PDB file of C-alpha atoms and ligand atoms in Angstrom:
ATOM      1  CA  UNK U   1     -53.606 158.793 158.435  1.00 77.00           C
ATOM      2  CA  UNK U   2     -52.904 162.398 157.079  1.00 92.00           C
ATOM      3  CA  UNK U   3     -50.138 164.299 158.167  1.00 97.00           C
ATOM      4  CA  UNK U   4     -50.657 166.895 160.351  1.00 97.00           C
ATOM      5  CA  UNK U   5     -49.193 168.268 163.920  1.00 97.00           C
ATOM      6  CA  UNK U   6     -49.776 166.306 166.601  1.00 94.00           C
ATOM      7  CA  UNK U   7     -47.814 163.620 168.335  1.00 94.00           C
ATOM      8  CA  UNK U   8     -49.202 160.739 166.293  1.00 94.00           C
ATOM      9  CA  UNK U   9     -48.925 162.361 162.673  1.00 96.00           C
ATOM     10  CA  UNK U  10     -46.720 165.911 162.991  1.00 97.00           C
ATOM     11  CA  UNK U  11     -43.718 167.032 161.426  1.00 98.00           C
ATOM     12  CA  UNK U  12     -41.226 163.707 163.136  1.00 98.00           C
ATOM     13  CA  UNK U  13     -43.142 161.269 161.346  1.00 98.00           C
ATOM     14  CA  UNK U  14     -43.237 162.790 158.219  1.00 98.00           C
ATOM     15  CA  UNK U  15     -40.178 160.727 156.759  1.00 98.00           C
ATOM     16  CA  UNK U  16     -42.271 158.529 156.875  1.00 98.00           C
ATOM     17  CA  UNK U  17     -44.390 158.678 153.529  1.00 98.00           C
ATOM     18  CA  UNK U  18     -41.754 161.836 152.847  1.00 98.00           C
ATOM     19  CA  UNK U  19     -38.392 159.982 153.127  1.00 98.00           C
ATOM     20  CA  UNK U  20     -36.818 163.824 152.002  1.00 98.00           C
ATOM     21  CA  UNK U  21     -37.799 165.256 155.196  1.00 98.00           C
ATOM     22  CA  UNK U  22     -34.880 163.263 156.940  1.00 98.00           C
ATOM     23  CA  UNK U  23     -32.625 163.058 153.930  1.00 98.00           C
ATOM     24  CA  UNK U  24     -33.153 166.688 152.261  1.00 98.00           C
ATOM     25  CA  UNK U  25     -30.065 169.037 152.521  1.00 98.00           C
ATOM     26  CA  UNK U  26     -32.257 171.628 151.426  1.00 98.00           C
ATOM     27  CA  UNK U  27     -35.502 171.633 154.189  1.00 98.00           C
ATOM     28  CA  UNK U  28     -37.609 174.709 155.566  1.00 98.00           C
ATOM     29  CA  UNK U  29     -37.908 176.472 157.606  1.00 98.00           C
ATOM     30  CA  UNK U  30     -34.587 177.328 159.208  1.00 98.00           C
ATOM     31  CA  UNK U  31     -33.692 179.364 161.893  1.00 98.00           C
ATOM     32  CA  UNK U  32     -32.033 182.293 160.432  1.00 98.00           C
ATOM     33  CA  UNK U  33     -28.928 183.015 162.561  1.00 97.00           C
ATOM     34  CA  UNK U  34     -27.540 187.022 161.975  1.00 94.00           C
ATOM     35  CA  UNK U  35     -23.775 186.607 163.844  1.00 91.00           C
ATOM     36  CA  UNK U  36     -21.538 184.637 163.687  1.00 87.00           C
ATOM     37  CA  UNK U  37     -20.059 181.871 161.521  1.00 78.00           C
ATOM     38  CA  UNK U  38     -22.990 180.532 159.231  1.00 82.00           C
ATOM     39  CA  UNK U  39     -24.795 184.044 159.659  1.00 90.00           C
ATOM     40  CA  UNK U  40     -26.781 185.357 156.652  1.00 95.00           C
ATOM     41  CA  UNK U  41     -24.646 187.634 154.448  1.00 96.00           C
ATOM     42  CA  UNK U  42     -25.590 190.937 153.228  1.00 97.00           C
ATOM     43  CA  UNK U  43     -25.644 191.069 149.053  1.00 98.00           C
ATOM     44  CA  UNK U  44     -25.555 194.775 147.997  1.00 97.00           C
ATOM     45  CA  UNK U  45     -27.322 193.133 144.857  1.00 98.00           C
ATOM     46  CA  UNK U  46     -30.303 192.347 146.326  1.00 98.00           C
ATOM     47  CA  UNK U  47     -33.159 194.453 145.303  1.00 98.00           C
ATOM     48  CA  UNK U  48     -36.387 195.203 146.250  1.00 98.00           C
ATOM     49  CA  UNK U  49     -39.411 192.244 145.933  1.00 98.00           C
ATOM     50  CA  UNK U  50     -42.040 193.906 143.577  1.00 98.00           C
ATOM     51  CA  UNK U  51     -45.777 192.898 143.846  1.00 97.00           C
ATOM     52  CA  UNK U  52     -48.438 193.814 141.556  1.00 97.00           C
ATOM     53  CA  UNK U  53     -51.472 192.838 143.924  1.00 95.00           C
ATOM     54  CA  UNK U  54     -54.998 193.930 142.550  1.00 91.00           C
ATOM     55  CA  UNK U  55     -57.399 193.668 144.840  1.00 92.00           C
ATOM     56  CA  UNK U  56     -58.681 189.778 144.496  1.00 92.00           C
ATOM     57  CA  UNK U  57     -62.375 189.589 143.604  1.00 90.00           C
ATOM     58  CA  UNK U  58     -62.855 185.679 143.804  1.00 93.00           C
ATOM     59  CA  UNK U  59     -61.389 183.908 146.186  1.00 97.00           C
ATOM     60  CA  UNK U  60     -62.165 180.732 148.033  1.00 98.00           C
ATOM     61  CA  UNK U  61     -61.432 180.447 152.397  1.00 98.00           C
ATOM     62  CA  UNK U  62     -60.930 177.194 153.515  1.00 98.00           C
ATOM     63  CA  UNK U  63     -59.861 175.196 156.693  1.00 98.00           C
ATOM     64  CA  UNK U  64     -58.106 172.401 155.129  1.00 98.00           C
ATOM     65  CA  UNK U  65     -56.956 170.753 159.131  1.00 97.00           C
ATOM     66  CA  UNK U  66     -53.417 171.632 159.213  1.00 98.00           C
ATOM     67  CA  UNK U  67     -53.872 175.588 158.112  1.00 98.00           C
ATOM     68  CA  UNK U  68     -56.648 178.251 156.870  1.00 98.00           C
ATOM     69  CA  UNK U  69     -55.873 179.503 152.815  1.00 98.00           C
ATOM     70  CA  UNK U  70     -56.692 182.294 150.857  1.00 98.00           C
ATOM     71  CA  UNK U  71     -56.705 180.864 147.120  1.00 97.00           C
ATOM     72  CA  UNK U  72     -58.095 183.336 144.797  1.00 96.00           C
ATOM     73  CA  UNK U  73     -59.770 181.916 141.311  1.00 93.00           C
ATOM     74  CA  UNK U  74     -57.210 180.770 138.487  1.00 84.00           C
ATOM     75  CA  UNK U  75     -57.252 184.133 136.404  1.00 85.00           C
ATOM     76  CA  UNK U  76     -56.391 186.361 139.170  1.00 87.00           C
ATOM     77  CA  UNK U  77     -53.532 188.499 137.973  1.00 91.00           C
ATOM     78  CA  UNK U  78     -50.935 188.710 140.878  1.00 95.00           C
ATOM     79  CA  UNK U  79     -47.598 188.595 140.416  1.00 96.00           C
ATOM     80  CA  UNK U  80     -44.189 188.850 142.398  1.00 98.00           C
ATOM     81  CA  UNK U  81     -41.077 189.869 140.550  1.00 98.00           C
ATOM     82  CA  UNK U  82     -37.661 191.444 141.926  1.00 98.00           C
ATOM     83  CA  UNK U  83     -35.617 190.886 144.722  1.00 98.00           C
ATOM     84  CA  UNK U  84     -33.511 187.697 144.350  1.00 98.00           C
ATOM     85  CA  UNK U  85     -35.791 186.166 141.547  1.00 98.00           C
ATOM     86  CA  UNK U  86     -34.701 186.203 137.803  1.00 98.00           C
ATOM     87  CA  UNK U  87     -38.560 185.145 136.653  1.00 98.00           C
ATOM     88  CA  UNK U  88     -41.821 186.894 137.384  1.00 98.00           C
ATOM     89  CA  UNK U  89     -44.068 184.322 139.441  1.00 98.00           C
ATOM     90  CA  UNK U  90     -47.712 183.877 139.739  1.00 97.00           C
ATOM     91  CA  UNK U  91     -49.713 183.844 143.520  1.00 97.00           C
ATOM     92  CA  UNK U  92     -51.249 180.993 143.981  1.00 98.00           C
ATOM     93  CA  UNK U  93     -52.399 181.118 147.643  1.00 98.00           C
ATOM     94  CA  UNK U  94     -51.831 182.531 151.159  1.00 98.00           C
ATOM     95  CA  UNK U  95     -52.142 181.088 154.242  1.00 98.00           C
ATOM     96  CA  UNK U  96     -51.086 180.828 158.280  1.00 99.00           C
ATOM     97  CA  UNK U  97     -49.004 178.918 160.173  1.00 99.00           C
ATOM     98  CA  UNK U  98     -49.317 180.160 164.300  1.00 98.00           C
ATOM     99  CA  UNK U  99     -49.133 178.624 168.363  1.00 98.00           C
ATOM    100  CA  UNK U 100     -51.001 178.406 170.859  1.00 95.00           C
ATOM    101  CA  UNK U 101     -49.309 181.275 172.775  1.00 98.00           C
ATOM    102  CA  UNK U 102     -47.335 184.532 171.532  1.00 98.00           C
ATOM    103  CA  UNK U 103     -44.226 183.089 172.379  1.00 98.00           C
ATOM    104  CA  UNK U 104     -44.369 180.367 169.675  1.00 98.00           C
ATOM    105  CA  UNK U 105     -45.774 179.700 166.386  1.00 98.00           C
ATOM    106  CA  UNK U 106     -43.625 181.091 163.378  1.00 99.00           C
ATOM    107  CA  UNK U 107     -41.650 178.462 161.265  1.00 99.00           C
ATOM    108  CA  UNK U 108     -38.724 180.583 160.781  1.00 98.00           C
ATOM    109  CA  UNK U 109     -36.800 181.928 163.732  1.00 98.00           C
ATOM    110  CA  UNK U 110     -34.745 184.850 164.313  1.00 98.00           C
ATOM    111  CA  UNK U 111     -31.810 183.625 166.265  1.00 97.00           C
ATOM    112  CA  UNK U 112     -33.436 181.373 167.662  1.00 97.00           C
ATOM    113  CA  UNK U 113     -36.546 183.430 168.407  1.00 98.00           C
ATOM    114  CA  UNK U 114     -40.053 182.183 167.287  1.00 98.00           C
ATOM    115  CA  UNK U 115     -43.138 185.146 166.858  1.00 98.00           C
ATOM    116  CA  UNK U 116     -46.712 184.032 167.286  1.00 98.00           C
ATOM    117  CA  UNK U 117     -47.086 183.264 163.435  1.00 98.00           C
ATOM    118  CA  UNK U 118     -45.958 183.922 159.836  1.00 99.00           C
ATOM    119  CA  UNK U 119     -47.556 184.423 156.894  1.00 98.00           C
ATOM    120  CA  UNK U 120     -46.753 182.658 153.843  1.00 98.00           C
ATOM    121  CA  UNK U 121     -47.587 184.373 150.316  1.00 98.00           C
ATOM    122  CA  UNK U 122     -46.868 181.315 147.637  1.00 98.00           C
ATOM    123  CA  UNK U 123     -46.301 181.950 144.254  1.00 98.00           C
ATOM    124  CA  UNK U 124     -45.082 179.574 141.167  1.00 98.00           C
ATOM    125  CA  UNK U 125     -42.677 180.270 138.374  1.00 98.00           C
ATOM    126  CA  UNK U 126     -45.183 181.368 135.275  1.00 97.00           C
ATOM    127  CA  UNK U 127     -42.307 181.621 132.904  1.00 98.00           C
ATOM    128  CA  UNK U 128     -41.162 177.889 132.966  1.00 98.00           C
ATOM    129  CA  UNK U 129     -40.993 176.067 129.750  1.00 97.00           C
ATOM    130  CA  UNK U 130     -41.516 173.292 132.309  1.00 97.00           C
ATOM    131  CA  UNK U 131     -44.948 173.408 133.505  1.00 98.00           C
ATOM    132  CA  UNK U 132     -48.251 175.419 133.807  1.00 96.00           C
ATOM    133  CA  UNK U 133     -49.738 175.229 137.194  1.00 96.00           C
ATOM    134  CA  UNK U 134     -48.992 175.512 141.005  1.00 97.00           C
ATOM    135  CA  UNK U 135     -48.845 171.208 141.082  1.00 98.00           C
ATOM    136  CA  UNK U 136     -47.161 170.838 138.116  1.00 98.00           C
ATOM    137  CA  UNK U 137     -44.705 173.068 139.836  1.00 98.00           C
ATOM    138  CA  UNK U 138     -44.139 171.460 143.029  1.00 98.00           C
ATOM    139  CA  UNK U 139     -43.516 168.190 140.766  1.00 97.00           C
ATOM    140  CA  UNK U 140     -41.065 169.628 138.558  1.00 96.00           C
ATOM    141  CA  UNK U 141     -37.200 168.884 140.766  1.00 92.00           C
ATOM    142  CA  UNK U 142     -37.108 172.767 139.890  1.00 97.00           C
ATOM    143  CA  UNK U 143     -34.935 174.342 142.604  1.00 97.00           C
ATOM    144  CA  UNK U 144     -37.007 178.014 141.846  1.00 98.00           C
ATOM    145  CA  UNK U 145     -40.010 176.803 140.654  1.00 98.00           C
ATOM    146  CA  UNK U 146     -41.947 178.269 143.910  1.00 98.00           C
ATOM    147  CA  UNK U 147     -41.548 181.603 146.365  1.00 98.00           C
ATOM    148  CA  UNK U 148     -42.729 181.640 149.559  1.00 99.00           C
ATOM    149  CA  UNK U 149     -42.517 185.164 150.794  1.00 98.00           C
ATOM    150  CA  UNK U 150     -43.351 184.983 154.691  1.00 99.00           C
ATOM    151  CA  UNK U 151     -43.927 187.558 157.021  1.00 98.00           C
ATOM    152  CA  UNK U 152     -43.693 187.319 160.529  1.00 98.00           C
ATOM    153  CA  UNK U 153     -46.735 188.250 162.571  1.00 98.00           C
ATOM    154  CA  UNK U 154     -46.035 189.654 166.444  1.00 98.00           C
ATOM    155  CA  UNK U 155     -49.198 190.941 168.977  1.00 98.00           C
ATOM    156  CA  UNK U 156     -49.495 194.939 169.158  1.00 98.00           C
ATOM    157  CA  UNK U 157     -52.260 196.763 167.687  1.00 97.00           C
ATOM    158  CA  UNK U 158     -55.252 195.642 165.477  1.00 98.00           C
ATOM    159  CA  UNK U 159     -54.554 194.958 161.500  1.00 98.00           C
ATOM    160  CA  UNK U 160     -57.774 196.516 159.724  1.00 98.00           C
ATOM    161  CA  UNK U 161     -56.214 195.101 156.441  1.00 98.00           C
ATOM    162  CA  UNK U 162     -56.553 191.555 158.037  1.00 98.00           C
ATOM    163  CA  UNK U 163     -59.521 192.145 159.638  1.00 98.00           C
ATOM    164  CA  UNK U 164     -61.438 190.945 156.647  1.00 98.00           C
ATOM    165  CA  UNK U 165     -59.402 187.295 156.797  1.00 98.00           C
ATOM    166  CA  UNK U 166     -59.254 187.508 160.756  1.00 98.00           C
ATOM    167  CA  UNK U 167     -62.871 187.852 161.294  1.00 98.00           C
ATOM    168  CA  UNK U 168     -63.693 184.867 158.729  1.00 98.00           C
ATOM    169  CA  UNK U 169     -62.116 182.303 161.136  1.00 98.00           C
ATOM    170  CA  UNK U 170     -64.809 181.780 162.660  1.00 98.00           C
ATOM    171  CA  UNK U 171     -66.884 180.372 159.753  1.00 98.00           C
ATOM    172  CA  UNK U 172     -63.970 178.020 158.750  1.00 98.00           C
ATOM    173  CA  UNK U 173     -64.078 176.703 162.309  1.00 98.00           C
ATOM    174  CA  UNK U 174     -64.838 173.276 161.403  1.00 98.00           C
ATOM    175  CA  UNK U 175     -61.845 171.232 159.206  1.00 97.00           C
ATOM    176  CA  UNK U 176     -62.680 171.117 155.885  1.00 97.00           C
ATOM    177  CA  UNK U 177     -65.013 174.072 155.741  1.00 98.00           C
ATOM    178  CA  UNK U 178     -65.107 176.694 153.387  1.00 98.00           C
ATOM    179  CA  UNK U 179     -66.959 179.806 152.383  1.00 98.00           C
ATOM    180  CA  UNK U 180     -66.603 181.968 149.219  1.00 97.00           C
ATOM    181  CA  UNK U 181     -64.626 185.457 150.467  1.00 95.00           C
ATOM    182  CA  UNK U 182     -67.406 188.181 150.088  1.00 91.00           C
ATOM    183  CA  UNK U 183     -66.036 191.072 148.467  1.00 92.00           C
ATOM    184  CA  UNK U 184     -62.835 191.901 147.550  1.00 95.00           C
ATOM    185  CA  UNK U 185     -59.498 191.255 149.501  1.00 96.00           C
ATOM    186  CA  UNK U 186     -56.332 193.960 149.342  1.00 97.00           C
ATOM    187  CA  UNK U 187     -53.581 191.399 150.310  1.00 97.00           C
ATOM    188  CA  UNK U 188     -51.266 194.934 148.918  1.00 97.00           C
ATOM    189  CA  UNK U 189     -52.710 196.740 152.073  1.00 97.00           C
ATOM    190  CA  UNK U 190     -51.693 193.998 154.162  1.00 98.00           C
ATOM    191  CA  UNK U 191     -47.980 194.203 153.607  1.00 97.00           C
ATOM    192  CA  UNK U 192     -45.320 196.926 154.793  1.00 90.00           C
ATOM    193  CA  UNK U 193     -44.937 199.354 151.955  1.00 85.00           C
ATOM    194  CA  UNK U 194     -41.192 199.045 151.440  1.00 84.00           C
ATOM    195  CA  UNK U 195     -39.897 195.474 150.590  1.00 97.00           C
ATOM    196  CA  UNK U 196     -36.656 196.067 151.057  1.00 98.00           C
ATOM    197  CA  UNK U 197     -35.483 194.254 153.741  1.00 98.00           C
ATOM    198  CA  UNK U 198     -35.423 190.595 153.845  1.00 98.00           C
ATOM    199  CA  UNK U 199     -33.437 186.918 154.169  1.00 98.00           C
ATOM    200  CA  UNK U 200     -33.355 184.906 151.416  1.00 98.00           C
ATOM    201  CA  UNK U 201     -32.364 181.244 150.674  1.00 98.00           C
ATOM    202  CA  UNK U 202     -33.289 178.092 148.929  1.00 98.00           C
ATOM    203  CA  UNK U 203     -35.151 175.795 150.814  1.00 98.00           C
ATOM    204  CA  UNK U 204     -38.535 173.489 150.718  1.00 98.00           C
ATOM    205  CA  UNK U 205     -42.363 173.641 151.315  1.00 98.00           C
ATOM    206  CA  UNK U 206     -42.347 173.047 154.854  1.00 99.00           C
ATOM    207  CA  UNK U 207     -45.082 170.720 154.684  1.00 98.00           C
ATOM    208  CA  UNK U 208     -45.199 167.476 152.851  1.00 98.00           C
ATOM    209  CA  UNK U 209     -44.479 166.524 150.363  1.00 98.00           C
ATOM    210  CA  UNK U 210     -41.707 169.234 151.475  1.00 98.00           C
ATOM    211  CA  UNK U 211     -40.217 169.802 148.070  1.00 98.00           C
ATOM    212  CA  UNK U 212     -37.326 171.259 147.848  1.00 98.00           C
ATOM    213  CA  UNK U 213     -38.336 173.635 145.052  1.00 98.00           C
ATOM    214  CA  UNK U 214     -38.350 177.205 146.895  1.00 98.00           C
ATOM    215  CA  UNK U 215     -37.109 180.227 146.547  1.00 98.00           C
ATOM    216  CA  UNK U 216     -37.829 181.673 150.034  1.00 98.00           C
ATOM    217  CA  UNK U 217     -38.197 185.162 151.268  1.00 99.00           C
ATOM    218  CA  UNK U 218     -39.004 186.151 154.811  1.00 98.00           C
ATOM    219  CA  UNK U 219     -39.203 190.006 155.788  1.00 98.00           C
ATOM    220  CA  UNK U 220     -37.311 190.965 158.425  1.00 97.00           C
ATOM    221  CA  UNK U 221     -40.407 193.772 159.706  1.00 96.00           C
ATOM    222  CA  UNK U 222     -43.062 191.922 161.322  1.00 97.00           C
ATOM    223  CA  UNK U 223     -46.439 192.385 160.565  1.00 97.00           C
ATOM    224  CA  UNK U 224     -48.942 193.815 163.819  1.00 97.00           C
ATOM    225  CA  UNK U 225     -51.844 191.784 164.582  1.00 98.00           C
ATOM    226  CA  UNK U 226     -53.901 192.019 167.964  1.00 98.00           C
ATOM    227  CA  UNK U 227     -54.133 189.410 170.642  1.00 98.00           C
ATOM    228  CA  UNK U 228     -57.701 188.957 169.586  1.00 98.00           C
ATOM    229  CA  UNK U 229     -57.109 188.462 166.349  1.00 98.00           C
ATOM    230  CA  UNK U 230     -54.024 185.992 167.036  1.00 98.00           C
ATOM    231  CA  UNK U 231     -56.745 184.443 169.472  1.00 98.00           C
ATOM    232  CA  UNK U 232     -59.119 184.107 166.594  1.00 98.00           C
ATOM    233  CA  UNK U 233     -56.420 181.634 165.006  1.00 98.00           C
ATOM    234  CA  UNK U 234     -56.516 179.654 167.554  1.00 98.00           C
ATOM    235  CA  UNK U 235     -60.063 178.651 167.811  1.00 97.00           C
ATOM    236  CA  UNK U 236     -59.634 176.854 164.588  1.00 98.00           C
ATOM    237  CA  UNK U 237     -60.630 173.323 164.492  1.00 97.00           C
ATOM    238  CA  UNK U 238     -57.943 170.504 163.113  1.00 96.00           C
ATOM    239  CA  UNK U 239     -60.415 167.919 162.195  1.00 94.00           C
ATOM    240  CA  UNK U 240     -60.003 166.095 165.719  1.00 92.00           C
ATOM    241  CA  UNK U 241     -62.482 168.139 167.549  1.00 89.00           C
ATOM    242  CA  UNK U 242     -59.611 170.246 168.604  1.00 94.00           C
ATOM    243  CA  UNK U 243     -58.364 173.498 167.662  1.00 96.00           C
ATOM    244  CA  UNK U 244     -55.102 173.684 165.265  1.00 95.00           C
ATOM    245  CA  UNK U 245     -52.397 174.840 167.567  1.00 81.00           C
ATOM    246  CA  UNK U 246     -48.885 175.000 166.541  1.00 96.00           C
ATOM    247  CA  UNK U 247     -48.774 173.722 162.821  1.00 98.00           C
ATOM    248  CA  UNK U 248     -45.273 174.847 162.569  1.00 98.00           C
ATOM    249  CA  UNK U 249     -42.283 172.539 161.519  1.00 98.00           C
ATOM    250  CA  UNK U 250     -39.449 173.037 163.510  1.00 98.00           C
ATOM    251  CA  UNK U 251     -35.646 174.432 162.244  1.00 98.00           C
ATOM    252  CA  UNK U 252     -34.289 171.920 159.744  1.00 98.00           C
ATOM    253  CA  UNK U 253     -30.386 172.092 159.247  1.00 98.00           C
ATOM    254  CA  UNK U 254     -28.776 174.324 157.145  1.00 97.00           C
ATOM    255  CA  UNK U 255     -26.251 171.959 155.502  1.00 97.00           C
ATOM    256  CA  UNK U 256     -24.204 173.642 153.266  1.00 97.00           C
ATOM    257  CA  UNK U 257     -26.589 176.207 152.476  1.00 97.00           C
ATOM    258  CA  UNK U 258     -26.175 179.835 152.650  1.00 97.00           C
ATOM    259  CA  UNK U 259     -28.391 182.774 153.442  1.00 98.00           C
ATOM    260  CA  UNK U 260     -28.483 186.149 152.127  1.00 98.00           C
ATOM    261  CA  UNK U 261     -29.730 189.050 153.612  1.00 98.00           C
ATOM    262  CA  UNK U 262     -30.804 192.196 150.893  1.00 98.00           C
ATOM    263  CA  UNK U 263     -30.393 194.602 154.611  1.00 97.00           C
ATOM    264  CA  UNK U 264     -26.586 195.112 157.097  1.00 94.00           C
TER     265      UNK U 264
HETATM  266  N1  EVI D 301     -45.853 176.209 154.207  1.00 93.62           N
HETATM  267  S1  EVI D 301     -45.412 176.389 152.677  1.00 93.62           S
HETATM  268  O1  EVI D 301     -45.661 177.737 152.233  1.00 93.62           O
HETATM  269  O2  EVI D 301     -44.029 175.946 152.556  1.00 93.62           O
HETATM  270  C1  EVI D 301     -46.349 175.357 151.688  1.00 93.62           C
HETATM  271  N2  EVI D 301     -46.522 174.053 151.907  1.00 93.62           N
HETATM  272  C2  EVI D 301     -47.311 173.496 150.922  1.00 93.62           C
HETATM  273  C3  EVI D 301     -47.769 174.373 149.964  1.00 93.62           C
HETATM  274  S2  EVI D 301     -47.173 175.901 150.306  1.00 93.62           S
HETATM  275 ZN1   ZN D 302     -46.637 177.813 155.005  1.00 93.62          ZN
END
């Protein structure tokens, strides 16, 4: 049976066709501790994450069971540069991972503390001698050859920028449904203007086949959404005649991993 969140197929019997999520040193998400011994670690070097997002024109929205993505056509020109990355990278997709209340949802944690959902923008190395697409990239054993940047999403006022995505939920209701985005999407509008301030470590996709091949960055300023749009998320159907609620992994250890934080 697929993978996906419930009791029968979620994120403790993965091991099971992904061996790595019981034996990876290197997992996501993690909860990202700020005190204390294995605290993230401010780097002066860090700089800023730059985005060049033009507005996407084509762009597919699906409900593939265990999440609803954004995937804009192959030539779409996005990229993500800066802040702890050495390469530019390409987008690839975006998509949602959220609970079925606001006190749970999010994949990362803030000491401990989960928000009602994250975003996850995922982008693949473009400057690899090593491959040429998104797959080829999680296949590669390249430690960089994603980043995920994720945002955290708490309840407060409406989002217009996301109103566009929010209000589609509806049509992707059903698993496995898609519609072609109408018009175009500013995912730019959607983010806080300054990305400056952010946690960053090497980690996995945190669904299978949970590569370890990630270069993650989550923002430390959460993104607004209102309840009604966090409620929209939840009507969305997991293929079991049930709405998708809570298709977050939990914390994975941090081994011997550090984190960095680009903020005191
Ligand atoms: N949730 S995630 O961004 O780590 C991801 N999983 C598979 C493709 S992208
Ligand atoms: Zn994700």
């Amino acid at each position: 049976a697929p993978w996906g969140y419930s009791k029968e197929n979620g994120p403790a019997t993965w091991h099971k066709d992904c061996p790595i999520a019981n034996t990876g040193v290197r997992q996501s998400p993690i909860d990202l501790i700020t005190t204390g011994q294995t605290c993230a670690k401010y780097d002066s070097n860090l700089k800023p994450v730059i985005v060049s997002y033009p507005a996407f024109s084509e762009a597919t929205f699906l409900n593939n069971g265990h999440s609803v993505q954004f995937q804009p056509s192959a030539g779409n020109l996005s990229e993500l540069s800066g802040g702890p990355l050495t390469k530019k990278y390409k987008f690839e997709q975006f998509h949602f991972h959220w609970g079925n209340n606001d006190s749970e949802g999010s994949e990362h944690r803030v000491n401990g503390k989960m928000y009602p959902a994250e975003l996850h923008l995922v982008h693949w190395n473009s400057e690899s001698p090593n491959f040429s697409s998104f797959q080829e990239a999680v296949g590669s054993n390249d430690p960089h050859a994603l980043c995920v940047l994720g945002f955290f999403l708490k309840v407060g006022a409406e989002n217009a920028s996301l109103k566009p995505i929010t209000d589609l939920l509806s049509k992707v209701k059903n698993a496995g449904s898609s519609v072609s985005f109408p018009g175009k999407f500013d995912l730019k509008a959607v983010l806080p203007e300054t990305l400056t301030d952010y946690y960053t470590y090497d980690g996995s996709l945190t669904t299978p086949p949970l590569a370890e091949c990630v270069k993650w960055i989550v923002f430390k300023e959460p993104i607004e959404v209102s309840t009604a749009q966090m409620e929209a998320f939840r009507a969305v159907d997991d293929g079991h005649g049930k709405p998708i609620t809570g298709n977050y992994r939990p914390p994975c250890p941090l081994h011997t991993r550090t984190v960095a934080a680009s903020f005191k």
